[in-house]
Amino acid sequence: MPIWRFTCFSLFFGVFLSSVPELTGSAELNIAVELGTIIHIDTSAHTNTKCKVCIRQDTQQLCQSSVVLRSDTLLDFSCSQPENVFTVQIIRDNGEMIYNIEPKEYNAFQKFNRTFIWNLKPPATKSCLHLNFSSTGLRQIQPTDSCPDKHVYMLAVENVSIGRFCPNGTIRQVDVRNTGKLSLEVSGGRALDKKVIGVSLGRLINSLANFHVVLPEKSSTQDFFTPVAFPENAETMWYFTVPHAYYTDVRILSYTVPTCLQPENIPTMKYTWQGKEPLVKLMNVSQPSVEPGNFNLAIKNCKISGPQPPSQGLMVHFQISAIKRSKGQCEGDLPEKQVLQIRVNKKDPKSTCVLKLDSVIMDTITIASGNHFVLNSFDCNKDEIELTVNQTIECKGWRDCASTSFPLTFNYEQQCIPGVLKTIIWLLHGPQNSAVKLQSPAEDLRYCPPEDKCNSIILLNVSHVSSGITLGQFCPKGTIQKIQIRESKIAITASVMSFNYQNLATKPFLTYSFTQDISEHYIFTVAPKMDNPTMLATPAWPSGIKASSTVSWIVNLEPQFKSNLKFRNVSQPKCKEVHTNIAVQTIRSQTTLYSTKKDEKIKDLLVPESFYLNVTNCKSPTGAFRAMMEITLQNSTNKLLGIILSIVGVVLVIVTAVGICFFLRKKKRNKAPPVSVYNPSEHAFLPGLHGIPKAQEEDEDPHTYVYIDETLVYSHLLKDDAEKEDYKEATADESDLKLDYSPLNNPALPERPVRKSENLVTKSNALIDNELYGYVQGQSTASDTPKTSEEEGNYETRLCV
């Protein structure tokens, strides 16, 4: 057993056993070296010291600044603290044997900065080695960085350093081609981490090394570096496994590109996703972002055009970020016939919201008709995105659109596009030399000056397409019924404040039509209301109207109103020839009430009826010609009185007519003529009528029917002419006999009180429209068919008094 000579303090480890004494002058240890292991002890770089390490061989002692141990050896240091001077390398050569790497500690060297090295070589040339770091995980660092736990892994392939790594990272496996070397640097005083590294044999790879990275299921950012002194035509690959619902971003933080022999072979970043074509990106452009799924990244160097310093070789420092995101996707086609263009804009560029069109990230995305699109949104709230829609409506021939009103709507078929509809722009293109007429089918429009607020859910802006001049801004719920513009191409912009864009398709708020050319440049049809004043302004307010332009307002008033026309703000230019003109003319009487003259102060006006308001600019004005007017309604007293008197007169006539009709009807009812009725009873009253019947002897009515022909009563019951003839012959002999009257025994009627308005006789002696007895000029009421003259003779009624 090796024993420190002066301290008698012993340390043991595995198959290696050594003891280290601390002396004021020297230290000595005895080390047993395992077969296949080499221990290299050397002075630290850039260390100027006289301390030596000595090896005792028999009776001689050999002292040097470094020593290589291949067998059991007794060491002696000439200084008391050799760990501050020397470093230790423990090299293990596996040869062509394939077995896992199990780091083993040397307690005697624990205070030394030590490096464990494993030389790796596959048994066959057409194979590679898989180094499995699942137990530790690696994180790549820059060549000058260190690790928190003082453990630094280094990997070299074919004498090319492919990187330095710290434990506890996302790299789970590294594939190396041909020979490789794995090193582990451990700082002095730090215990060795003895995690096992798996080694297995795999198929030959074309790249220098393959890194297999498994990203964690949390938001993370990882740094990666290309090998130092990247060889010509060499390639390095990374295989990234991305968790579900996570999206990766790639950023290049720094890079250098060598001068290639063939410039077209400049190094690039080549990305491959499963099921997609490879994506190649130059170093100086934006790299893929917010990409789902696993992917591969390959970086290949080019053939260098000559000797270059290492600082000008290929070097790329890139970063992979993975974030869990909520995804929304919209895929479709905008119909080409609608000539639509939808612009999707992210309001805040610093927002975490991400918009992608066909795998390209943009803050503003434009989708046009006739194109297939795939729009993805990530972590986007609806109010973070604004939509602007442009729709072109063109009518080339008069046959298709002459004098026909069309609603302005937006058929929003792609409901999946995220965002809030903010603006809709309709571009109306009519036939040549046509005019555009705009109307609001639901409610009239109100002029809104730029300095005022609309206080509505929508604001309309009408402008010329060619010149870009704005006609004006308009809101709903106003008094402007119609707008006519002598221009074939205009733009209507609807700015939506708080509006459900789907209502634009179901509830059009504006209609348009193309008409023949009009004489004025602009015509407004206005119907003022009593509630609020009506504001009018010349087009393009507060700017002036164009030279030689004419504007006309048709102001329609109800008969009971008159209007007070006030000129609130009028700016007159200087004209060389004909001066500007403002004229007011009544519509019904065609009377010119007002017309401005040069240098005349404009006065307010009281207009008694509907009128025209015309404004004309001169040809070459110096300055702006603009005018703002206000119309206020007030009641017309004379007309109102006439209307009231007319209504009262009509009511009196109606009341008088009703009274006369009621009087005549009552009189006619009282004077109704008597009708002959067959009555088998001695009581001459109708059943159900109140009153006491008169006695027979008291009846002084001279009209008593002694005889009634039975055909009068039963003729309508005979079915045909034969029956009628038989019946006539049977009764012919009895026609001259006098009928004995014997009253029938009818049941007694109850006594009823006599009303004041009734007498004791019946109210009427006639039965009107009775199916049995009623006749009009020999025609039965039971049949609607008129009788012939012969039939009328057969059914002649004979009354005997």
PDB file of N, CA and C in Angstrom, residues 583-594 608-613:
ATOM      1  N   ALA A 583     -76.165  82.043 -55.217  1.00  0.00           N
ATOM      2  CA  ALA A 583     -77.527  82.408 -55.599  1.00  0.00           C
ATOM      3  C   ALA A 583     -78.515  81.511 -54.883  1.00  0.00           C
ATOM      4  N   VAL A 584     -79.682  82.116 -54.531  1.00  0.00           N
ATOM      5  CA  VAL A 584     -80.770  81.390 -53.891  1.00  0.00           C
ATOM      6  C   VAL A 584     -82.021  81.631 -54.729  1.00  0.00           C
ATOM      7  N   GLN A 585     -82.690  80.560 -55.146  1.00  0.00           N
ATOM      8  CA  GLN A 585     -83.874  80.649 -55.983  1.00  0.00           C
ATOM      9  C   GLN A 585     -84.916  79.662 -55.489  1.00  0.00           C
ATOM     10  N   THR A 586     -86.171  80.133 -55.378  1.00  0.00           N
ATOM     11  CA  THR A 586     -87.253  79.245 -54.956  1.00  0.00           C
ATOM     12  C   THR A 586     -87.576  78.255 -56.056  1.00  0.00           C
ATOM     13  N   ILE A 587     -88.053  77.086 -55.644  1.00  0.00           N
ATOM     14  CA  ILE A 587     -88.325  76.026 -56.616  1.00  0.00           C
ATOM     15  C   ILE A 587     -89.702  76.203 -57.254  1.00  0.00           C
ATOM     16  N   ARG A 588     -90.731  76.493 -56.447  1.00  0.00           N
ATOM     17  CA  ARG A 588     -92.097  76.545 -56.985  1.00  0.00           C
ATOM     18  C   ARG A 588     -92.328  77.803 -57.812  1.00  0.00           C
ATOM     19  N   SER A 589     -91.963  78.948 -57.259  1.00  0.00           N
ATOM     20  CA  SER A 589     -92.227  80.205 -57.966  1.00  0.00           C
ATOM     21  C   SER A 589     -91.086  80.657 -58.862  1.00  0.00           C
ATOM     22  N   GLN A 590     -89.936  79.946 -58.806  1.00  0.00           N
ATOM     23  CA  GLN A 590     -88.767  80.283 -59.629  1.00  0.00           C
ATOM     24  C   GLN A 590     -88.360  81.748 -59.435  1.00  0.00           C
ATOM     25  N   THR A 591     -88.381  82.193 -58.183  1.00  0.00           N
ATOM     26  CA  THR A 591     -88.010  83.567 -57.854  1.00  0.00           C
ATOM     27  C   THR A 591     -86.605  83.583 -57.282  1.00  0.00           C
ATOM     28  N   THR A 592     -85.747  84.427 -57.841  1.00  0.00           N
ATOM     29  CA  THR A 592     -84.384  84.568 -57.325  1.00  0.00           C
ATOM     30  C   THR A 592     -84.427  85.484 -56.117  1.00  0.00           C
ATOM     31  N   LEU A 593     -84.160  84.914 -54.952  1.00  0.00           N
ATOM     32  CA  LEU A 593     -84.220  85.700 -53.720  1.00  0.00           C
ATOM     33  C   LEU A 593     -82.904  86.391 -53.404  1.00  0.00           C
ATOM     34  N   TYR A 594     -81.803  85.809 -53.900  1.00  0.00           N
ATOM     35  CA  TYR A 594     -80.514  86.387 -53.527  1.00  0.00           C
ATOM     36  C   TYR A 594     -79.473  85.985 -54.564  1.00  0.00           C
ATOM     37  N   PRO A 608     -89.113  81.302 -47.785  1.00  0.00           N
ATOM     38  CA  PRO A 608     -90.454  80.828 -47.394  1.00  0.00           C
ATOM     39  C   PRO A 608     -90.809  79.443 -47.907  1.00  0.00           C
ATOM     40  N   GLU A 609     -90.062  78.883 -48.857  1.00  0.00           N
ATOM     41  CA  GLU A 609     -90.423  77.588 -49.438  1.00  0.00           C
ATOM     42  C   GLU A 609     -89.164  76.857 -49.878  1.00  0.00           C
ATOM     43  N   SER A 610     -89.337  75.704 -50.529  1.00  0.00           N
ATOM     44  CA  SER A 610     -88.202  74.939 -51.039  1.00  0.00           C
ATOM     45  C   SER A 610     -87.416  75.785 -52.032  1.00  0.00           C
ATOM     46  N   PHE A 611     -86.102  75.582 -52.053  1.00  0.00           N
ATOM     47  CA  PHE A 611     -85.281  76.482 -52.864  1.00  0.00           C
ATOM     48  C   PHE A 611     -84.013  75.770 -53.338  1.00  0.00           C
ATOM     49  N   TYR A 612     -83.346  76.406 -54.299  1.00  0.00           N
ATOM     50  CA  TYR A 612     -82.032  76.015 -54.791  1.00  0.00           C
ATOM     51  C   TYR A 612     -80.992  76.942 -54.170  1.00  0.00           C
ATOM     52  N   LEU A 613     -79.851  76.354 -53.789  1.00  0.00           N
ATOM     53  CA  LEU A 613     -78.701  77.132 -53.353  1.00  0.00           C
ATOM     54  C   LEU A 613     -77.538  76.768 -54.262  1.00  0.00           C
TER      55      LEU A 613
END
